[in-house]
C-alpha cells in the first residue's frame, strides 16, 4: 500500500469511526459526563467519560459535597454546605439557577423516587430536612442523632434512612408521615447507606468501626457484618465510606478512605473478593458507561480513579480540584 | 410506675402503654436508663505569668462536660437513655470529696474528675467511694497515676505527660532532629516534663546535649532578645525543648535562641490531647458544636471531659445499663470502642485505664502533625508506642470494680 493509500485508508477508518460516533450520539445533546464536587475549591469538575478528561470547571456555592441528579437529569442538586443551601444547577445552561431552602450545613441528600422530595442531612443541626423541589419549600424537619450524614431512600419510596455519625445509628423515617419510626444501632461513625435494588437489604458503612453492616429492611436488624483486611494496611486505616452496588446484583464496591483502596465484595455471599488500589482517602463512588466503569473521589490526592469493573482494575487517574467529594454521572 | 407517666388506668393510658410496649419490642426490649454524671473541677490558683494573652478559660473542662451530656442525650433519646450532669467547682479538696460522696450516696456511679493529682488520690482513697464509682480523670496528666499509683475504677481520658512527650519525640526523630537542648523551669510540673522528655530521649534515641534551668526574674517581655541568645548558647542542637508548664518564660524562647532552631515542648510546637486547629475526621463538626455552646475554642481539658462522658455513654448505649460495675467492665473489654474525631476508634489500656489516642502536634494556628508517626511499630497497636506500656507499669490494676 502506498503511503497515500495508507493515509486515506486510515483516515477513512477514522472518519467512519467519527461518523458512527456522531450517529450514536445524535439523539443525545452531549456525551456522557461525570460531575465531581470539589469541597475545598467551591467548584464542580466535569469529566468527559469517553476521553476521561476534565472538560470544564463550574463555580458553585461554598463547600460543595453531596450532588445528585433529578430523574431526567436536567437538573443537578448540589449541597453547598457552607452556603447553607442546596443549589439547583440547570444542566443545559451549566449554571446555578436557584437555591433550595435546606436547613443549616447540608451535607448529603437523597431524592425520593417521586422525583420531588429531597431528604437532606443537616450535619450541624442534628435534623433531616425534607424539601419539595417543585414548590421549593421545606415540608418537614425530622430530629435525628448527632451529625447526620448518609442519606438514602428505598427503591419503593417507603423509607428514608439517615446515618448519624456520633450517635452511631441508622434512623428510619417513614416517608408517608415524615416521622422517625425506628433506629438501628451500628458500628462507630456510620457514613453512608445504600439500598439493594430490590429493597430487601440496606448496606451501611461505619467509618471508625471499619465495617459494613448488611441490614434487613423488613425487621431493620443487622444480619451480617463485613470486615476488611488489607495486607500491609493497619486496620485503623481501613475506614469504609462510599458504597455502590452493581445492577446485576453481583458486586458491591466499598471505598475504604485512608486505606486508599476500594473493596470488591460479592453482594450475595458478602465475601470480600479483592482490594483495588486507588488515590488517597477515597470517599465516594459512582458508576459510568453502563456500569463498565466505576469512578472514585480521592480527597487527599485531589483526583478521580477510574476502575474497569469487568477486569476489576484501576485504569486511569484524573486530576480534579481540591478535596473531591461527591460524584454524579449523566449518560 | 415511672413518675414521668402519672396516669391511672384509662383508655388513653392503655394506648400509651400499648405504644410504649410496641416501641420497646422494636428496640429489642430495651429498658429506660437514667445516668447522672458528676463533674468535679478543682479551682487551682495559677501563679502570674508574663504573657497574659491566652489564660485558660474559667470553664475549661466544664464546657466539654456540658457538651458531652448534650451529645449523649441526642443519642439517648432514641434508646430511652437519659443523661444528667451535676457539676461542682471548688478550690477546697474537702468540699469536692464531700460532693462526690453525696453523689455516690444517691446511688450514682460515674464521676469525671478535673482535679490535681493530690486531690484525685484523696478522692480515690475515700472509703465511701471505693468499689462504687468509676472515676474518669480529665485533668491530671501525671505519669504516676498511670504507672505506680493507678487504682481500679480510675480511667483517664486526658493523655499522660509521657504520651505527649513520646508523641513529640517521635516527630522529632522522624524529622531527624535528634540533638535536643532542654530548657526548663523549677516548678514540680516543669520537672515532671523534664522526666518525661528524658524518658522519651532514651526510648526513641534522641540526645539531650544540654539541660538548662532558667532563673530569670527580669521582665522577658522587654529583654528576651538580650537574655535568650546567651542562655541558649552552647553545643550544637537541632531543636530547643521547653518544659514550662504554666507558660511563663517559654513563650519568649522562639526566635530568640542562639542558633536558628525550632522550639517545641510546652511552647512552640506543642503536643496536646486537643486544640481548636484539629479539623480532620469530622472534627470540625465537634469544634463547631463546642464553639456554639461555649463561645470559645475547645481545649484539651474540654475534650477530655467531653470524651469521658462520650465513653461512658457509649458503654451505656451498648450495655443498656447504668450500673457502675457493668459499665466499667464493658469499657475495659474488647467489645468497647469509641469514635472521637481522631481518625480511629479509641480503647482503654487494660493495665492502667488510660485511653489510647493519637496526639496532635500543633502550633497556635495550625496542625503540624499527629503521632504516632508512621514507622513506630508495636505488636498490639501503634497507639501503644505512646506512654507507658504494660511491662513498664507496676500497677495492680483490675478490670473489675
Coordinates of C-alpha atoms in Angstrom, one line a residue, chain B:
Chain B
X1 CA -44.7 3.3 87.8
X2 CA -42.4 5.8 86.3
X3 CA -43.2 9.2 87.8
X4 CA -43.0 10.7 84.3
X5 CA -46.2 8.9 83.3
X6 CA -48.5 9.7 86.2
X7 CA -51.6 8.3 84.5
X8 CA -54.1 6.0 86.1
X9 CA -55.8 3.2 84.2
X10 CA -57.7 4.8 81.4
X11 CA -58.2 4.1 77.7
X12 CA -55.7 6.9 76.8
X13 CA -53.2 5.4 79.2
X14 CA -53.7 1.9 77.8
X15 CA -53.0 3.4 74.4
X16 CA -49.7 4.9 75.7
X17 CA -48.7 1.7 77.3
X18 CA -49.5 -0.2 74.2
X19 CA -47.5 2.2 72.1
X20 CA -44.6 2.1 74.6
X21 CA -44.7 -1.7 74.6
X22 CA -44.5 -1.8 70.8
X23 CA -41.6 0.6 70.8
X24 CA -39.8 -1.5 73.4
X25 CA -40.3 -4.6 71.3
X26 CA -38.9 -2.7 68.3
X27 CA -35.9 -1.6 70.3
X28 CA -35.2 -5.2 71.3
X29 CA -36.8 -4.8 74.7
X30 CA -34.6 -2.1 76.0
X31 CA -35.5 -0.6 79.3
X32 CA -35.2 3.1 80.2
X33 CA -31.8 4.0 81.5
X34 CA -31.0 7.2 83.5
X35 CA -27.5 8.1 84.3
X36 CA -26.3 11.0 86.4
X37 CA -22.7 12.1 86.0
X38 CA -20.9 14.3 88.4
X39 CA -18.2 16.6 87.0
X40 CA -15.8 17.9 89.6
X41 CA -13.3 20.7 88.9
X42 CA -10.7 21.9 91.3
X43 CA -10.2 25.6 91.1
X44 CA -6.4 25.7 91.2
X45 CA -4.8 29.1 91.8
X46 CA -2.4 29.9 89.0
X47 CA 0.7 32.0 89.6
X48 CA 1.0 35.1 87.5
X49 CA 2.7 34.7 84.1
X50 CA 4.4 37.3 81.9
X51 CA 2.2 36.8 78.9
X52 CA -1.4 37.4 79.7
X53 CA -2.7 36.9 76.2
X54 CA -4.4 33.5 76.5
X55 CA -5.1 32.4 80.0
X56 CA -7.1 29.1 80.2
X57 CA -10.8 29.7 80.1
X58 CA -12.5 29.8 83.5
X59 CA -14.9 27.0 82.4
X60 CA -12.2 24.9 80.7
X61 CA -13.3 21.3 81.1
X62 CA -16.7 22.1 82.4
X63 CA -17.9 23.3 78.9
X64 CA -16.7 20.0 77.5
X65 CA -18.7 18.0 80.0
X66 CA -21.8 20.0 79.2
X67 CA -21.4 19.3 75.5
X68 CA -20.7 15.6 76.2
X69 CA -24.0 15.3 78.1
X70 CA -25.9 17.2 75.3
X71 CA -24.4 14.9 72.6
X72 CA -25.2 11.8 74.6
X73 CA -28.8 12.9 75.2
X74 CA -29.3 13.4 71.5
X75 CA -28.2 9.8 71.0
X76 CA -30.0 8.6 74.2
X77 CA -33.4 9.9 73.2
X78 CA -33.7 7.2 70.5
X79 CA -32.9 4.5 73.1
X80 CA -34.8 5.9 76.1
X81 CA -31.5 6.7 77.8
X82 CA -31.2 10.0 79.6
X83 CA -28.1 11.7 81.0
X84 CA -27.9 14.3 83.6
X85 CA -24.9 16.4 84.7
X86 CA -24.1 17.7 88.2
X87 CA -21.2 20.0 88.4
X88 CA -19.2 21.3 91.2
X89 CA -16.2 23.7 91.0
X90 CA -14.3 24.3 94.2
X91 CA -10.9 25.3 95.5
X92 CA -11.3 23.1 98.6
X93 CA -10.4 19.3 98.2
X94 CA -12.6 18.6 101.2
X95 CA -15.7 20.2 99.6
X96 CA -15.1 18.3 96.3
X97 CA -14.8 15.0 98.1
X98 CA -17.9 15.7 100.1
X99 CA -19.9 16.4 96.9
X100 CA -18.6 13.2 95.4
X101 CA -19.7 11.2 98.5
X102 CA -23.2 12.7 98.3
X103 CA -23.3 11.8 94.6
X104 CA -22.4 8.2 95.3
X105 CA -24.7 8.0 98.3
X106 CA -27.6 8.7 96.0
X107 CA -26.7 5.6 94.1
X108 CA -24.8 7.2 91.2
X109 CA -21.5 5.7 90.0
X110 CA -19.8 7.9 87.5
X111 CA -17.5 10.9 88.3
X112 CA -15.5 13.0 85.8
X113 CA -12.6 14.4 87.8
X114 CA -10.7 17.5 86.6
X115 CA -8.5 17.6 89.7
X116 CA -4.9 17.9 90.7
X117 CA -3.1 14.6 91.3
X118 CA -3.1 15.1 95.1
X119 CA -6.9 15.7 95.3
X120 CA -7.6 12.9 92.9
X121 CA -5.7 10.5 95.0
X122 CA -7.5 11.6 98.1
X123 CA -10.8 11.2 96.3
X124 CA -9.9 7.7 95.3
X125 CA -8.9 6.8 98.8
X126 CA -12.2 7.9 100.3
X127 CA -13.6 4.6 101.7
X128 CA -17.3 5.5 100.9
X129 CA -16.4 5.7 97.2
X130 CA -14.2 2.7 96.8
X131 CA -15.6 0.0 94.6
X132 CA -18.8 2.0 94.0
X133 CA -17.8 4.5 91.3
X134 CA -15.9 4.9 88.1
X135 CA -13.7 8.0 88.3
X136 CA -12.6 9.3 84.9
X137 CA -9.6 11.6 85.1
X138 CA -9.8 14.5 82.7
X139 CA -7.4 16.9 84.4
X140 CA -4.2 15.3 85.8
X141 CA -1.5 14.3 83.2
X142 CA 0.8 12.9 85.9
X143 CA 2.5 9.7 84.9
X144 CA 2.5 8.2 88.4
X145 CA -1.3 7.8 88.1
X146 CA -0.7 5.5 85.1
X147 CA 2.4 3.7 86.3
X148 CA 2.7 3.2 90.0
X149 CA -0.3 4.8 91.7
X150 CA -3.2 3.7 89.5
X151 CA -6.3 2.4 91.1
X152 CA -9.0 0.1 89.9
X153 CA -12.0 2.2 88.9
X154 CA -9.8 5.1 87.7
X155 CA -9.8 5.7 84.0
X156 CA -8.0 8.5 82.1
X157 CA -9.2 10.4 79.0
X158 CA -6.5 13.1 79.4
X159 CA -3.3 11.9 77.8
X160 CA -0.4 11.4 80.3
X161 CA 2.7 13.6 80.1
X162 CA 4.6 10.5 78.8
X163 CA 2.2 10.1 75.9
X164 CA 2.6 13.8 75.0
X165 CA 6.3 13.7 75.3
X166 CA 6.6 10.5 73.3
X167 CA 4.3 12.0 70.6
X168 CA 6.7 14.9 70.3
X169 CA 9.8 12.8 70.3
X170 CA 8.5 10.6 67.5
X171 CA 8.0 13.6 65.4
X172 CA 11.5 15.0 66.2
X173 CA 13.1 11.6 65.4
X174 CA 11.1 11.3 62.2
X175 CA 12.4 14.7 61.2
X176 CA 15.9 13.6 62.3
X177 CA 16.1 16.4 64.8
X178 CA 17.9 14.2 67.3
X179 CA 20.0 16.7 69.3
X180 CA 17.9 18.5 71.9
X181 CA 18.6 21.5 74.1
X182 CA 16.3 21.1 77.1
X183 CA 15.4 24.3 79.0
X184 CA 13.1 24.2 82.0
X185 CA 11.7 26.0 85.0
X186 CA 11.8 24.8 88.6
X187 CA 8.1 24.1 89.3
X188 CA 7.1 20.5 90.0
X189 CA 5.2 20.3 86.7
X190 CA 8.2 21.6 84.8
X191 CA 10.4 18.9 86.4
X192 CA 7.8 16.3 85.6
X193 CA 8.1 17.4 81.9
X194 CA 11.9 17.1 82.2
X195 CA 11.5 13.5 83.4
X196 CA 9.0 12.7 80.6
X197 CA 11.4 14.2 77.9
X198 CA 14.3 12.3 79.4
X199 CA 12.3 9.0 79.1
X200 CA 11.4 9.8 75.5
X201 CA 15.0 10.5 74.8
X202 CA 16.0 7.0 75.8
X203 CA 13.0 5.4 74.2
X204 CA 13.4 6.9 70.8
X205 CA 17.1 7.6 70.5
X206 CA 17.2 11.4 70.9
X207 CA 20.1 13.1 72.6
X208 CA 19.8 15.9 75.1
X209 CA 23.0 17.8 74.5
X210 CA 22.5 20.2 77.4
X211 CA 19.9 20.8 80.1
X212 CA 19.4 24.3 81.4
X213 CA 17.2 25.6 84.2
X214 CA 16.4 29.3 84.0
X215 CA 16.4 31.6 86.9
X216 CA 15.2 34.8 85.1
X217 CA 13.5 37.3 87.2
X218 CA 13.8 40.1 84.7
X219 CA 10.8 41.1 82.5
X220 CA 11.5 38.9 79.5
X221 CA 8.9 40.8 77.5
X222 CA 11.5 43.6 77.3
X223 CA 14.7 41.6 77.5
X224 CA 14.2 38.3 75.7
X225 CA 16.3 39.5 72.7
X226 CA 19.3 40.1 75.1
X227 CA 18.8 37.2 77.5
X228 CA 17.7 34.3 75.5
X229 CA 20.5 34.0 72.9
X230 CA 23.1 34.0 75.8
X231 CA 21.0 31.5 77.7
X232 CA 20.7 29.1 74.8
X233 CA 24.3 29.3 73.7
X234 CA 26.3 26.1 73.7
X235 CA 26.9 22.9 71.8
X236 CA 25.1 22.5 68.5
X237 CA 21.5 21.3 68.8
X238 CA 18.7 20.6 66.3
X239 CA 15.8 21.8 68.4
X240 CA 15.2 23.6 71.7
X241 CA 12.7 21.8 74.0
X242 CA 10.9 23.8 76.7
X243 CA 9.5 22.5 79.9
X244 CA 7.4 25.4 81.2
X245 CA 4.0 24.1 82.4
X246 CA 2.4 27.4 83.2
X247 CA 3.8 29.2 80.1
X248 CA 5.8 31.9 82.0
X249 CA 9.1 32.0 80.2
X250 CA 8.7 29.6 77.4
X251 CA 6.7 32.0 75.3
X252 CA 9.8 34.1 74.9
X253 CA 12.1 31.4 73.6
X254 CA 11.0 31.1 69.9
X255 CA 13.1 33.2 67.5
X256 CA 15.5 34.2 70.3
X257 CA 17.6 31.1 70.6
X258 CA 21.4 31.4 69.9
X259 CA 21.1 29.0 67.0
X260 CA 18.3 29.5 64.5
X261 CA 16.5 26.3 65.5
X262 CA 12.8 25.4 66.0
X263 CA 11.3 25.3 69.5
X264 CA 9.0 22.6 70.8
X265 CA 7.6 21.3 74.1
X266 CA 5.2 23.2 76.3
X267 CA 5.5 26.1 73.9
X268 CA 6.3 26.4 70.2
X269 CA 5.4 23.1 68.6
X270 CA 3.2 21.5 71.3
X271 CA 1.8 18.0 71.8
X272 CA -1.8 18.1 73.2
X273 CA -4.9 16.0 73.5
X274 CA -6.9 18.5 71.6
X275 CA -6.7 22.0 70.1
X276 CA -9.1 24.3 68.1
X277 CA -6.9 23.7 65.0
X278 CA -7.8 20.0 64.8
X279 CA -10.4 19.6 62.0
X280 CA -9.7 16.3 60.3
X281 CA -12.0 13.3 60.5
X282 CA -15.1 15.3 61.0
X283 CA -13.5 17.2 64.0
X284 CA -14.8 20.5 62.6
X285 CA -18.3 19.4 63.5
X286 CA -17.3 18.9 67.1
X287 CA -15.4 22.2 67.1
X288 CA -18.4 24.0 65.7
X289 CA -20.8 22.5 68.2
X290 CA -18.4 23.4 71.0
X291 CA -17.9 26.9 69.8
X292 CA -21.7 27.4 69.6
X293 CA -22.2 26.0 73.0
X294 CA -19.3 27.5 74.9
X295 CA -18.5 30.7 72.9
X296 CA -14.8 29.8 72.6
X297 CA -12.4 27.2 71.1
X298 CA -12.2 23.7 72.6
X299 CA -9.0 22.9 74.6
X300 CA -7.6 19.6 75.8
X301 CA -9.4 19.7 79.2
X302 CA -12.7 20.3 77.5
X303 CA -12.0 17.4 75.1
X304 CA -11.0 15.1 77.9
X305 CA -14.2 15.8 79.8
X306 CA -16.4 15.5 76.7
X307 CA -14.7 12.3 75.8
X308 CA -15.1 10.9 79.4
X309 CA -18.9 11.4 79.1
X310 CA -19.0 10.1 75.5
X311 CA -17.1 6.9 76.5
X312 CA -19.5 6.3 79.4
X313 CA -22.5 7.0 77.2
X314 CA -21.1 4.6 74.6
X315 CA -20.9 1.9 77.2
X316 CA -24.5 2.7 78.4
X317 CA -25.7 2.5 74.8
X318 CA -24.1 -0.8 74.1
X319 CA -24.7 -2.5 77.5
X320 CA -28.1 -0.8 78.2
X321 CA -27.1 -0.4 81.9
X322 CA -26.2 2.5 84.2
X323 CA -24.6 0.2 86.8
X324 CA -21.0 1.3 87.5
X325 CA -19.7 -2.2 87.6
X326 CA -21.3 -3.2 84.3
X327 CA -20.1 -0.1 82.6
X328 CA -16.6 -0.4 84.0
X329 CA -16.3 -4.0 82.9
X330 CA -17.6 -3.1 79.5
X331 CA -15.3 -0.1 79.0
X332 CA -12.3 -2.3 79.7
X333 CA -13.5 -5.2 77.5
X334 CA -12.5 -5.9 73.9
X335 CA -16.0 -5.0 72.8
X336 CA -15.6 -1.3 73.7
X337 CA -14.6 1.3 71.3
X338 CA -15.4 5.0 71.0
X339 CA -15.1 7.3 68.0
X340 CA -13.8 10.7 69.0
X341 CA -12.7 12.6 65.9
X342 CA -9.1 11.3 65.9
X343 CA -9.4 9.1 62.8
X344 CA -9.6 5.7 64.6
X345 CA -11.6 4.0 67.3
X346 CA -10.2 4.6 70.8
X347 CA -10.0 2.0 73.6
X348 CA -8.7 1.8 77.2
X349 CA -5.5 0.2 78.2
X350 CA -6.3 -2.7 80.4
X351 CA -3.2 -2.3 82.6
X352 CA -3.8 1.2 83.7
X353 CA -7.1 2.5 82.4
X354 CA -5.5 5.1 80.1
X355 CA -7.5 5.8 76.9
X356 CA -5.3 5.2 73.9
X357 CA -5.4 8.1 71.5
X358 CA -3.4 9.8 68.7
X359 CA -1.8 13.1 69.8
X360 CA -2.0 16.2 67.7
X361 CA 1.2 18.3 67.4
X362 CA 0.1 21.9 67.0
X363 CA 1.4 25.4 66.6
X364 CA -1.1 28.1 67.6
X365 CA -2.7 28.5 64.2
X366 CA -2.2 25.1 62.5
X367 CA -1.9 21.4 63.0
X368 CA 1.7 20.3 62.3
X369 CA 1.5 16.6 62.6
X370 CA -0.2 13.8 64.6
X371 CA 1.6 11.0 66.4
X372 CA 2.1 8.0 66.4
X373 CA 4.4 8.7 63.4
X374 CA 4.4 6.2 60.6
X375 CA 7.1 3.5 61.2
X376 CA 6.9 3.4 65.0
X377 CA 5.5 -0.1 65.4
X378 CA 4.0 -2.0 68.2
X379 CA 2.7 -5.6 68.3
X380 CA -0.6 -4.6 69.8
X381 CA -1.4 -1.2 68.3
X382 CA 0.8 1.7 67.2
X383 CA -1.1 3.8 69.7
X384 CA 0.7 1.9 72.5
X385 CA 4.0 3.4 71.3
X386 CA 2.8 6.5 73.2
X387 CA 3.1 6.5 77.0
X388 CA 3.8 3.7 79.5
X389 CA 3.3 0.2 78.1
X390 CA 2.1 -2.8 80.1
X391 CA 5.6 -4.1 81.1
X392 CA 6.5 -0.6 82.4
X393 CA 3.6 -0.4 84.7
X394 CA 3.8 -1.7 88.2
X395 CA 0.1 -1.2 88.9
X396 CA -2.1 -3.8 90.3
X397 CA -4.9 -2.6 88.2
X398 CA -8.1 -4.7 87.9
X399 CA -10.7 -4.6 85.1
X400 CA -13.5 -5.1 87.7
X401 CA -14.6 -2.7 90.4

